[in-house]
Coordinates of C-alpha atoms and ligand atoms in Angstrom, one line a residue:
X9 CA 96.3 30.7 108.1
X10 CA 95.4 34.4 107.8
X11 CA 94.8 34.8 104.0
X12 CA 94.3 38.6 104.2
X13 CA 98.0 38.9 105.1
X14 CA 99.2 37.2 101.9
X15 CA 100.9 39.5 99.5
X16 CA 100.7 38.3 95.9
X17 CA 102.6 40.6 93.4
X18 CA 100.6 41.5 90.3
X19 CA 97.1 41.3 91.8
X20 CA 94.8 44.3 91.6
X21 CA 92.6 45.6 94.4
X22 CA 89.5 43.8 93.0
X23 CA 91.2 40.4 92.9
X24 CA 92.6 40.9 96.4
X25 CA 89.1 41.8 97.7
X26 CA 87.7 38.7 96.1
X27 CA 90.3 36.5 97.7
X28 CA 89.5 38.0 101.1
X29 CA 85.8 37.0 100.8
X30 CA 84.7 33.5 101.9
X31 CA 84.5 30.9 99.2
X32 CA 81.1 29.2 99.5
X33 CA 78.8 27.1 97.4
X34 CA 76.2 28.8 95.2
X35 CA 72.9 26.9 95.8
X36 CA 69.4 28.3 95.0
X37 CA 70.7 31.8 94.6
X38 CA 72.5 31.9 98.0
X39 CA 76.1 31.5 99.1
X40 CA 76.2 28.7 101.7
X41 CA 78.8 26.7 103.5
X42 CA 79.2 23.0 102.8
X43 CA 76.8 20.9 104.8
X44 CA 79.8 19.1 106.4
X45 CA 81.4 22.5 107.2
X46 CA 84.6 21.2 105.5
X47 CA 86.9 23.3 103.3
X48 CA 90.0 22.6 101.2
X49 CA 92.9 24.8 100.2
X50 CA 93.5 26.7 97.0
X51 CA 97.2 26.7 96.1
X52 CA 99.2 29.2 94.0
X53 CA 101.2 26.8 91.7
X54 CA 104.0 29.3 91.2
X55 CA 104.8 29.6 94.9
X56 CA 103.1 26.5 96.5
X57 CA 101.5 28.9 98.9
X58 CA 97.9 28.5 100.1
X59 CA 95.8 31.5 98.9
X60 CA 92.4 30.7 100.4
X61 CA 90.1 28.0 101.6
X62 CA 87.2 26.8 99.6
X63 CA 84.0 25.0 100.7
X64 CA 84.1 21.3 100.1
X65 CA 80.7 20.3 98.8
X66 CA 79.8 16.6 98.7
X67 CA 76.7 14.4 98.2
X68 CA 74.5 16.4 100.6
X69 CA 75.3 19.7 98.9
X70 CA 74.9 18.2 95.4
X71 CA 71.5 17.0 96.5
X72 CA 70.5 20.5 97.6
X73 CA 71.8 22.0 94.4
X74 CA 70.0 19.5 92.2
X75 CA 66.7 20.2 94.0
X76 CA 67.3 24.0 93.5
X77 CA 68.0 23.4 89.8
X78 CA 64.9 21.3 89.4
X79 CA 62.7 23.8 91.2
X80 CA 64.1 26.6 88.9
X81 CA 63.6 24.4 85.8
X82 CA 60.0 23.7 86.7
X83 CA 59.2 27.2 88.0
X84 CA 57.5 29.8 85.8
X85 CA 60.2 32.5 86.1
X86 CA 62.8 30.6 84.1
X87 CA 60.5 27.9 82.6
X88 CA 58.3 30.5 80.9
X89 CA 61.0 33.2 80.3
X90 CA 61.0 34.5 76.7
X91 CA 64.1 33.4 74.7
X92 CA 64.9 37.1 74.1
X93 CA 65.0 37.6 77.9
X94 CA 67.3 34.6 78.3
X95 CA 69.5 36.2 75.7
X96 CA 69.5 39.5 77.5
X97 CA 70.6 37.8 80.8
X98 CA 73.5 36.1 79.0
X99 CA 74.5 39.4 77.4
X100 CA 74.3 41.1 80.8
X101 CA 76.7 38.4 82.1
X102 CA 79.1 39.0 79.2
X103 CA 79.0 42.8 79.9
X104 CA 79.8 42.1 83.6
X105 CA 82.7 39.8 82.7
X106 CA 84.0 42.5 80.4
X107 CA 83.8 45.1 83.1
X108 CA 85.7 42.8 85.5
X109 CA 88.0 41.4 82.8
X110 CA 91.3 42.3 84.4
X111 CA 90.3 40.9 87.8
X112 CA 89.1 37.6 86.1
X113 CA 92.4 37.3 84.2
X114 CA 94.5 37.9 87.3
X115 CA 92.6 35.3 89.3
X116 CA 93.0 32.8 86.4
X117 CA 96.7 33.5 86.1
X118 CA 97.1 33.0 89.8
X119 CA 95.0 29.9 90.1
X120 CA 96.2 28.0 87.1
X121 CA 99.7 29.5 86.6
X122 CA 98.8 31.1 83.3
X123 CA 100.7 33.9 81.7
X124 CA 98.6 37.0 82.4
X125 CA 98.6 38.2 78.8
X126 CA 97.3 34.9 77.5
X127 CA 94.7 34.8 80.3
X128 CA 93.5 38.2 79.2
X129 CA 93.3 37.3 75.5
X130 CA 92.3 33.6 75.5
X131 CA 90.7 32.8 78.8
X132 CA 88.8 36.1 79.4
X133 CA 88.3 37.9 76.1
X134 CA 87.8 34.7 74.1
X135 CA 85.4 33.4 76.6
X136 CA 83.3 36.6 76.6
X137 CA 83.1 36.3 72.8
X138 CA 81.9 32.7 73.2
X139 CA 79.3 33.7 75.7
X140 CA 77.9 36.5 73.4
X141 CA 77.8 34.0 70.5
X142 CA 75.8 31.5 72.5
X143 CA 73.5 34.2 73.8
X144 CA 72.5 34.8 70.2
X145 CA 71.3 31.2 69.9
X146 CA 68.7 31.7 72.5
X147 CA 66.4 33.3 70.0
X148 CA 67.3 30.9 67.1
X149 CA 66.3 27.5 68.3
X150 CA 64.0 25.8 65.8
X151 CA 62.2 22.6 64.9
X152 CA 61.0 21.3 61.6
X153 CA 57.7 20.7 59.9
X154 CA 57.6 17.4 58.1
X155 CA 55.5 15.6 55.6
X156 CA 54.3 12.2 56.8
X157 CA 52.7 9.2 55.2
X158 CA 51.4 7.4 58.3
X159 CA 47.7 6.5 58.9
X160 CA 45.0 5.4 56.5
X161 CA 44.4 6.7 53.0
X162 CA 42.3 9.8 53.3
X163 CA 43.5 10.8 56.7
X164 CA 45.4 14.1 57.1
X165 CA 48.1 15.1 59.5
X166 CA 50.3 17.9 60.5
X167 CA 53.7 16.9 61.9
X168 CA 56.4 19.0 63.4
X169 CA 59.3 18.8 65.9
X170 CA 60.0 20.9 68.9
X171 CA 63.4 21.4 70.4
X172 CA 63.0 21.6 74.2
X173 CA 65.5 22.0 77.0
X174 CA 66.7 18.7 78.6
X175 CA 66.2 19.8 82.2
X176 CA 68.8 19.8 85.0
X177 CA 72.3 19.6 83.6
X178 CA 75.3 18.4 85.7
X179 CA 78.5 19.9 84.4
X180 CA 81.9 18.8 85.5
X181 CA 85.0 20.6 84.2
X182 CA 88.8 20.4 84.3
X183 CA 91.5 22.8 85.5
X184 CA 93.3 23.8 82.4
X185 CA 90.9 26.5 81.1
X186 CA 88.6 26.9 84.2
X187 CA 86.7 30.1 83.2
X188 CA 86.4 29.1 79.6
X189 CA 85.1 25.6 80.5
X190 CA 82.5 27.2 82.8
X191 CA 81.1 29.3 79.9
X192 CA 81.4 26.5 77.3
X193 CA 79.2 24.4 79.6
X194 CA 76.8 27.0 81.0
X195 CA 76.1 29.2 78.0
X196 CA 74.5 26.7 75.6
X197 CA 72.6 25.1 78.5
X198 CA 71.2 28.5 79.6
X199 CA 70.6 29.8 76.1
X200 CA 68.3 26.8 75.5
X201 CA 66.5 27.0 78.9
X202 CA 68.1 24.3 81.0
X203 CA 69.3 24.8 84.6
X204 CA 72.7 23.8 85.8
X205 CA 74.8 22.3 88.6
X206 CA 78.4 23.0 87.9
X207 CA 81.3 21.3 89.6
X208 CA 84.7 23.0 88.9
X209 CA 88.0 21.2 89.2
X210 CA 89.2 21.2 92.8
X211 CA 92.5 22.8 91.8
X212 CA 90.9 25.8 90.1
X213 CA 87.7 27.2 91.6
X214 CA 88.5 30.9 91.8
X215 CA 87.1 32.2 88.5
X216 CA 84.1 29.8 88.7
X217 CA 83.2 31.4 92.1
X218 CA 83.7 34.9 90.9
X219 CA 81.6 34.1 87.9
X220 CA 78.9 32.9 90.3
X221 CA 78.8 36.3 91.8
X222 CA 78.5 37.9 88.4
X223 CA 75.7 35.5 87.4
X224 CA 73.6 36.7 90.4
X225 CA 74.4 40.3 89.5
X226 CA 73.4 39.7 85.9
X227 CA 69.9 38.8 87.2
X228 CA 69.5 35.1 86.6
X229 CA 66.7 33.7 88.7
X230 CA 67.7 31.7 91.9
X231 CA 68.6 28.1 91.2
X232 CA 69.2 28.4 87.5
X233 CA 73.0 28.2 88.0
X234 CA 74.3 26.3 91.1
X235 CA 78.0 25.9 91.7
X236 CA 79.3 23.2 94.0
X237 CA 83.0 23.1 94.6
X238 CA 84.5 19.8 95.9
X239 CA 86.2 16.7 94.8
X240 CA 85.4 14.5 91.8
X241 CA 85.1 11.3 93.7
X242 CA 82.5 12.7 96.1
X243 CA 80.7 15.8 94.6
X244 CA 81.4 14.9 91.0
X245 CA 80.4 11.2 91.4
X246 CA 77.1 12.1 93.2
X247 CA 76.2 14.6 90.5
X248 CA 76.6 11.9 87.9
X249 CA 74.6 9.3 89.9
X250 CA 71.8 11.7 90.9
X251 CA 68.5 10.4 89.5
X252 CA 67.1 14.0 89.2
X253 CA 69.9 15.1 86.8
X254 CA 68.9 14.8 83.2
X255 CA 72.2 15.4 81.4
X256 CA 75.9 15.2 82.3
X257 CA 78.4 17.3 80.4
X258 CA 82.0 16.4 81.3
X259 CA 85.3 17.7 80.2
X260 CA 88.3 15.9 81.6
X261 CA 90.5 12.8 81.2
X262 CA 89.5 9.7 79.2
X263 CA 89.6 7.3 82.2
X264 CA 87.3 9.5 84.3
X265 CA 85.1 10.0 81.2
X266 CA 84.6 6.3 80.8
X267 CA 83.6 5.9 84.5
X268 CA 81.2 8.8 84.2
X269 CA 79.7 7.3 81.0
X270 CA 79.0 4.0 82.7
X271 CA 77.5 5.6 85.8
X272 CA 75.3 8.1 83.8
X273 CA 73.9 5.1 81.8
X274 CA 72.3 3.7 84.9
X275 CA 69.6 6.4 84.7
X276 CA 70.0 7.0 81.0
X277 CA 71.2 10.5 81.3
X278 CA 72.0 12.5 78.2
X279 CA 75.8 12.6 77.9
X280 CA 78.5 14.6 76.4
X281 CA 82.2 13.9 77.0
X282 CA 85.1 16.1 75.9
X283 CA 88.2 14.0 76.8
X284 CA 91.9 13.7 76.2
X285 CA 94.1 13.7 73.2
X286 CA 97.5 12.9 71.7
X287 CA 97.3 15.2 68.7
X288 CA 99.7 14.8 65.8
X289 CA 101.4 17.7 64.1
X290 CA 102.4 16.6 60.6
X291 CA 105.0 18.8 58.8
X292 CA 105.5 18.2 55.1
X293 CA 108.9 19.0 53.5
X294 CA 107.7 22.0 51.4
X295 CA 107.1 24.4 54.3
X296 CA 109.0 27.5 55.7
X297 CA 111.0 26.1 58.6
X298 CA 110.8 29.2 60.7
X299 CA 107.0 29.4 60.5
X300 CA 106.6 25.7 61.3
X301 CA 108.9 26.0 64.3
X302 CA 106.8 28.8 65.7
X303 CA 103.6 26.8 65.0
X304 CA 104.9 23.6 66.5
X305 CA 106.2 25.4 69.6
X306 CA 102.8 27.0 70.1
X307 CA 101.1 23.7 69.5
X308 CA 102.8 22.0 72.4
X309 CA 104.0 24.7 74.8
X310 CA 100.9 27.0 75.0
X311 CA 99.5 26.8 78.5
X312 CA 102.5 24.6 79.5
X313 CA 101.1 21.8 77.2
X314 CA 98.1 21.5 79.5
X315 CA 95.8 21.7 76.5
X316 CA 93.6 18.8 75.3
X317 CA 94.5 19.5 71.7
X318 CA 98.3 19.9 72.5
X319 CA 100.4 18.9 69.5
X320 CA 102.4 16.3 71.4
X321 CA 103.4 14.0 68.5
X322 CA 105.4 15.9 65.9
X323 CA 106.1 14.1 62.6
X324 CA 108.5 16.0 60.3
X325 CA 109.5 15.1 56.8
X326 CA 113.0 13.7 56.8
X327 CA 114.3 16.5 54.5
X328 CA 113.8 19.2 57.2
X329 CA 113.4 17.1 60.4
X330 CA 116.8 18.1 61.9
X331 CA 116.3 21.8 61.2
X332 CA 112.8 21.8 62.7
X333 CA 114.0 20.0 65.8
X334 CA 116.9 22.4 66.2
X335 CA 114.6 25.4 65.9
X336 CA 112.0 23.9 68.3
X337 CA 114.7 23.1 70.9
X338 CA 115.9 26.7 70.6
X339 CA 112.4 28.0 71.1
X340 CA 111.9 25.6 74.1
X341 CA 115.0 26.7 75.9
X342 CA 114.3 30.4 75.4
X343 CA 111.1 30.5 77.6
X344 CA 111.3 32.6 80.7
X345 CA 109.6 30.5 83.4
X346 CA 107.9 32.3 86.4
X347 CA 104.7 33.3 88.0
X348 CA 102.1 34.1 85.4
X349 CA 101.5 37.4 87.1
X350 CA 105.1 38.5 86.5
X351 CA 105.2 40.5 83.3
X352 CA 108.6 39.0 82.4
X353 CA 107.2 35.5 82.3
X354 CA 106.2 33.7 79.1
X355 CA 105.7 30.3 80.6
X356 CA 104.1 29.6 83.9
X357 CA 104.1 26.5 86.2
X358 CA 102.1 23.4 85.9
X359 CA 98.8 23.5 87.8
X360 CA 99.7 21.2 90.8
X361 CA 102.2 18.9 92.5
X362 CA 100.3 16.0 91.2
X363 CA 100.6 17.2 87.6
X364 CA 104.3 18.0 88.2
X365 CA 104.9 14.5 89.4
X366 CA 102.9 13.0 86.5
X367 CA 104.8 15.0 83.8
X368 CA 108.3 14.3 85.4
X369 CA 107.3 10.6 85.6
X370 CA 106.5 10.5 81.9
X371 CA 109.9 12.2 81.1
X372 CA 111.7 9.6 83.1
X373 CA 109.8 6.9 81.4
X374 CA 110.7 8.4 78.0
X375 CA 114.4 8.3 78.9
X376 CA 114.1 4.7 80.3
X377 CA 112.4 3.5 77.1
X378 CA 115.4 4.8 75.0
X379 CA 114.3 8.3 74.0
X380 CA 116.8 11.2 73.6
X381 CA 116.1 14.4 75.5
X382 CA 117.2 17.2 73.1
X383 CA 116.4 20.0 75.6
X384 CA 114.6 20.3 78.9
X385 CA 113.6 17.1 80.8
X386 CA 114.0 18.5 84.3
X387 CA 112.1 20.3 87.0
X388 CA 112.9 24.0 86.8
X389 CA 113.2 26.0 90.0
X390 CA 112.9 24.4 93.4
X391 CA 109.7 26.2 94.4
X392 CA 106.6 26.1 92.3
X393 CA 105.5 23.4 89.8
X394 CA 107.8 24.3 86.9
X395 CA 109.0 21.9 84.2
X396 CA 111.4 23.0 81.6
X397 CA 109.9 22.7 78.1
X398 CA 111.1 19.3 76.7
X399 CA 111.8 17.9 73.2
X400 CA 112.4 14.2 72.7
X401 CA 113.7 12.4 69.6
X402 CA 114.6 8.7 68.9
X403 CA 111.4 7.6 70.5
X404 CA 110.1 4.1 69.5
X405 CA 106.5 4.1 68.0
X406 CA 105.2 2.0 70.9
X407 CA 106.9 4.0 73.7
X408 CA 104.7 5.2 76.6
X409 CA 105.3 8.9 75.8
X410 CA 104.0 8.5 72.3
X411 CA 100.9 6.5 73.3
X412 CA 99.7 8.2 76.5
X413 CA 98.6 11.8 77.1
X414 CA 101.2 13.6 79.2
X415 CA 99.4 17.0 79.5
X416 CA 102.6 18.9 79.9
X417 CA 105.3 20.7 77.8
X418 CA 106.7 17.6 76.3
X419 CA 106.9 16.8 72.6
X420 CA 108.2 13.8 70.7
X421 CA 109.7 14.6 67.2
X422 CA 109.9 11.7 64.7
X423 CA 111.0 11.9 61.0
X424 CA 109.0 10.4 58.2
X425 CA 109.6 9.8 54.5
X426 CA 106.4 8.6 53.0
X427 CA 103.3 10.7 52.9
X428 CA 101.0 7.7 52.7
X429 CA 102.6 6.2 55.7
X430 CA 102.4 9.3 57.9
X431 CA 98.6 9.4 57.7
X432 CA 98.5 6.0 59.2
X433 CA 101.1 6.9 61.9
X434 CA 99.1 10.0 62.8
X435 CA 96.0 7.9 63.2
X436 CA 97.8 5.2 65.3
X437 CA 96.3 6.3 68.6
X438 CA 93.2 5.6 70.7
X439 CA 92.6 9.4 70.7
X440 CA 91.1 11.5 67.9
X441 CA 90.6 15.1 69.2
X442 CA 92.7 17.2 66.8
X443 CA 95.6 17.2 64.4
X444 CA 97.5 19.7 62.3
X445 CA 99.0 19.4 58.8
X446 CA 101.6 21.9 57.6
X447 CA 102.1 22.2 53.8
X448 CA 101.8 24.5 50.9
X449 CA 100.3 21.8 48.7
X450 CA 96.6 22.4 48.8
X451 CA 95.6 19.0 47.4
X452 CA 97.7 17.3 50.0
X453 CA 96.2 19.4 52.7
X454 CA 92.7 18.4 51.7
X455 CA 93.6 14.7 51.4
X456 CA 95.2 14.7 54.8
X457 CA 92.2 16.6 56.3
X458 CA 90.0 13.8 55.0
X459 CA 92.2 10.9 56.1
X460 CA 93.0 12.0 59.7
X461 CA 90.6 10.6 62.2
X462 CA 90.1 13.6 64.5
X463 CA 87.3 16.0 65.5
X464 CA 89.4 19.0 64.2
X465 CA 92.0 19.1 61.6
X466 CA 94.0 22.3 61.2
X467 CA 96.1 23.2 58.2
X468 CA 99.0 25.6 58.8
X469 CA 97.8 26.4 62.3
X470 CA 97.1 24.6 65.6
X471 CA 95.1 25.2 68.7
X472 CA 92.7 27.7 67.1
X473 CA 89.0 27.3 68.0
X474 CA 85.9 29.3 67.1
X475 CA 82.5 29.5 68.8
X476 CA 80.9 28.6 65.4
X477 CA 83.0 25.5 64.7
X478 CA 82.0 22.2 66.3
X479 CA 84.6 20.9 68.7
X480 CA 85.0 17.4 70.1
X481 CA 86.6 14.1 69.7
X482 CA 86.6 11.0 67.5
X483 CA 87.4 7.6 69.1
X484 CA 88.3 7.8 72.9
X485 CA 88.6 11.6 72.8
X486 CA 84.9 12.0 73.4
X487 CA 81.2 11.8 72.7
X488 CA 79.3 14.7 71.2
X489 CA 80.4 18.2 70.0
X490 CA 80.4 21.5 71.7
X491 CA 80.2 24.9 70.0
X492 CA 78.1 26.1 67.2
X493 CA 74.7 24.6 66.4
X494 CA 75.9 21.2 67.6
X495 CA 76.1 22.5 71.2
X496 CA 72.5 23.7 70.9
X497 CA 71.4 20.3 69.7
X498 CA 73.3 18.7 72.6
X499 CA 71.3 20.7 75.2
X500 CA 67.9 20.1 73.6
X501 CA 65.6 17.1 73.1
X502 CA 63.8 16.8 69.8
X503 CA 60.1 16.0 70.3
X504 CA 57.9 14.9 67.4
X505 CA 54.3 16.2 67.4
X506 CA 51.8 14.5 65.2
X507 CA 48.3 15.9 64.8
X508 CA 45.5 14.2 63.0
X509 CA 43.5 16.9 61.3
Ligands
NAP30 P1 90.1 14.7 85.4 O1 91.0 14.2 86.4 O2 89.3 13.7 84.5 O3 89.1 15.7 86.1 C1 88.1 16.4 85.4 C2 87.0 16.7 86.4 O4 86.3 15.5 86.7 C3 87.4 17.4 87.7 O5 86.4 18.3 88.0 C4 87.4 16.2 88.6 O6 87.3 16.6 90.0 C5 86.2 15.4 88.1 N1 86.2 14.0 88.5 C6 87.3 13.3 88.9 N2 86.9 12.0 89.2 C7 85.5 12.0 89.1 C8 84.5 11.0 89.3 N3 84.8 9.8 89.7 N4 83.2 11.4 89.1 C9 82.9 12.6 88.7 N5 83.8 13.6 88.5 C10 85.1 13.3 88.7 O7 90.8 15.6 84.4 P2 91.8 16.8 84.7 O8 93.1 16.2 85.2 O9 91.2 17.8 85.6 O10 92.0 17.5 83.3 C11 92.9 17.0 82.3 C12 92.2 16.2 81.3 O11 91.1 16.9 80.7 C13 93.1 15.8 80.1 O12 93.0 14.5 79.8 C14 92.6 16.7 79.0 O13 92.9 16.2 77.7 C15 91.2 16.8 79.3 N6 90.6 17.9 78.6 C16 89.8 17.7 77.5 C17 89.2 18.8 76.9 C18 88.4 18.6 75.7 O14 87.6 19.5 75.4 N7 88.4 17.5 75.0 C19 89.5 20.1 77.4 C20 90.3 20.3 78.5 C21 90.8 19.1 79.1 P3 88.5 17.0 90.9 O15 89.7 17.1 90.1 O16 88.1 18.3 91.5 O17 88.6 15.9 92.0
MG31 MG1 95.1 26.7 92.5

């Protein structure tokens, strides 16, 4: 297929020029073909059209990339670089991303099926802010000095801790926020002096590869960041198993996270896992219905529900349940579905055929298990991976669609009467990533925030994150926290130094 002949409406000249360049692997500061010579297609989810081919890295390429990352980690250029200079490189990268913000947003909208306006605000501008925040940490890493009582009476000691980089970090990311996930993973690792081998999700490699170009332009030494595109079962699994990788940072599904955790333990790698969720949205009876309808719609329909914190279980006080469901169904049916690059669109397609099949499968299961579809519940359009935003009611507490993560625009609304009981219902899940509570009663809000078992509890909002707020999961939603100081701790090893004076 001649990709240079493809016309994609809504792409600027820079994005087109990027698509026309070959998509190779970034290893040791060079763009190289996969050792096998293989490639795989990148698909536009709005049209099902192939937009380019991408190098398919596997074990051999991962091995080369890990060697390059190890050499960069041990070498003086990066290993002895002043923190202030690492900060400067990260800020250079942020400036370059800002300079190419429109291009990055267009590529992200094309690759994932995102609404361009959201891609600009959330995926690009938000990610640049995150990068600048993390750049600031490079110069603020600190240990402690500690009083000790060890040794014999009369002996004197000085004790302190150092926080040192872990080494070579293998980073594996999902397709729902590809550029943001690259920066969430790379920036704390680089701020603290690690080196990285990043494996993007096979469905969404475009912005990771453009970012790779910008990383070289920003001036990072060769081998500090390596990017190997390819499949999880081959490239991803060999990164996790590689004995020269010191840490694995993974964002993705809980089943894959469990496999990775077991494999990483063979060589005792440091590990952080950001996994799935089934986040409750709990609406008390004292709220403004219109506000809550907007909030609940955003909680589940943003990014087509392909958000790990998506508010997929909606519990509404009986007194306003029907009004909220009616409003939410109205909001759901008013979305204009289309290509994210079309300015008239306010909801794009799902990312892939696989995801479309998965979401439609859950909707069928929901019906088969007795649920009522209030609106949506069907594939929309016959080209592209579109699903109409879907609201279910009358779903039993043990139904599949209330237990399992769907990762699509599907919400289950359930009424409740008793405030004590709803906290238990909200926690009745193997997940614990996030939750929101909607109320005007400040004491109730605090009480619910304490009782809900989740890494983030929002009150009167949902899906809002901040670089300074730790983010991660309780229970089977993960292991470790990203963002803020916690991310810096996750990418450094504390070392105790004890000196007898
Ligand atoms: P996924 O299937 O688990 O894939 C995530 C990444 O892991 C991809 O790069 C994938 O590669 C790779 N992978 C797959 N099998 C692997 C293996 N055996 N060894 C090593 N790597 C492997 O998840 P997804 O479908 O892309 O993303 C959706 C999931 O991510 C949802 O469950 C969502 O909740 C979760 N998520 C969580 C957060 C959070 O912060 N907690 C954020 C976003 C998403 P390929 O796909 O290229 O084969
Ligand atoms: Mg794609």
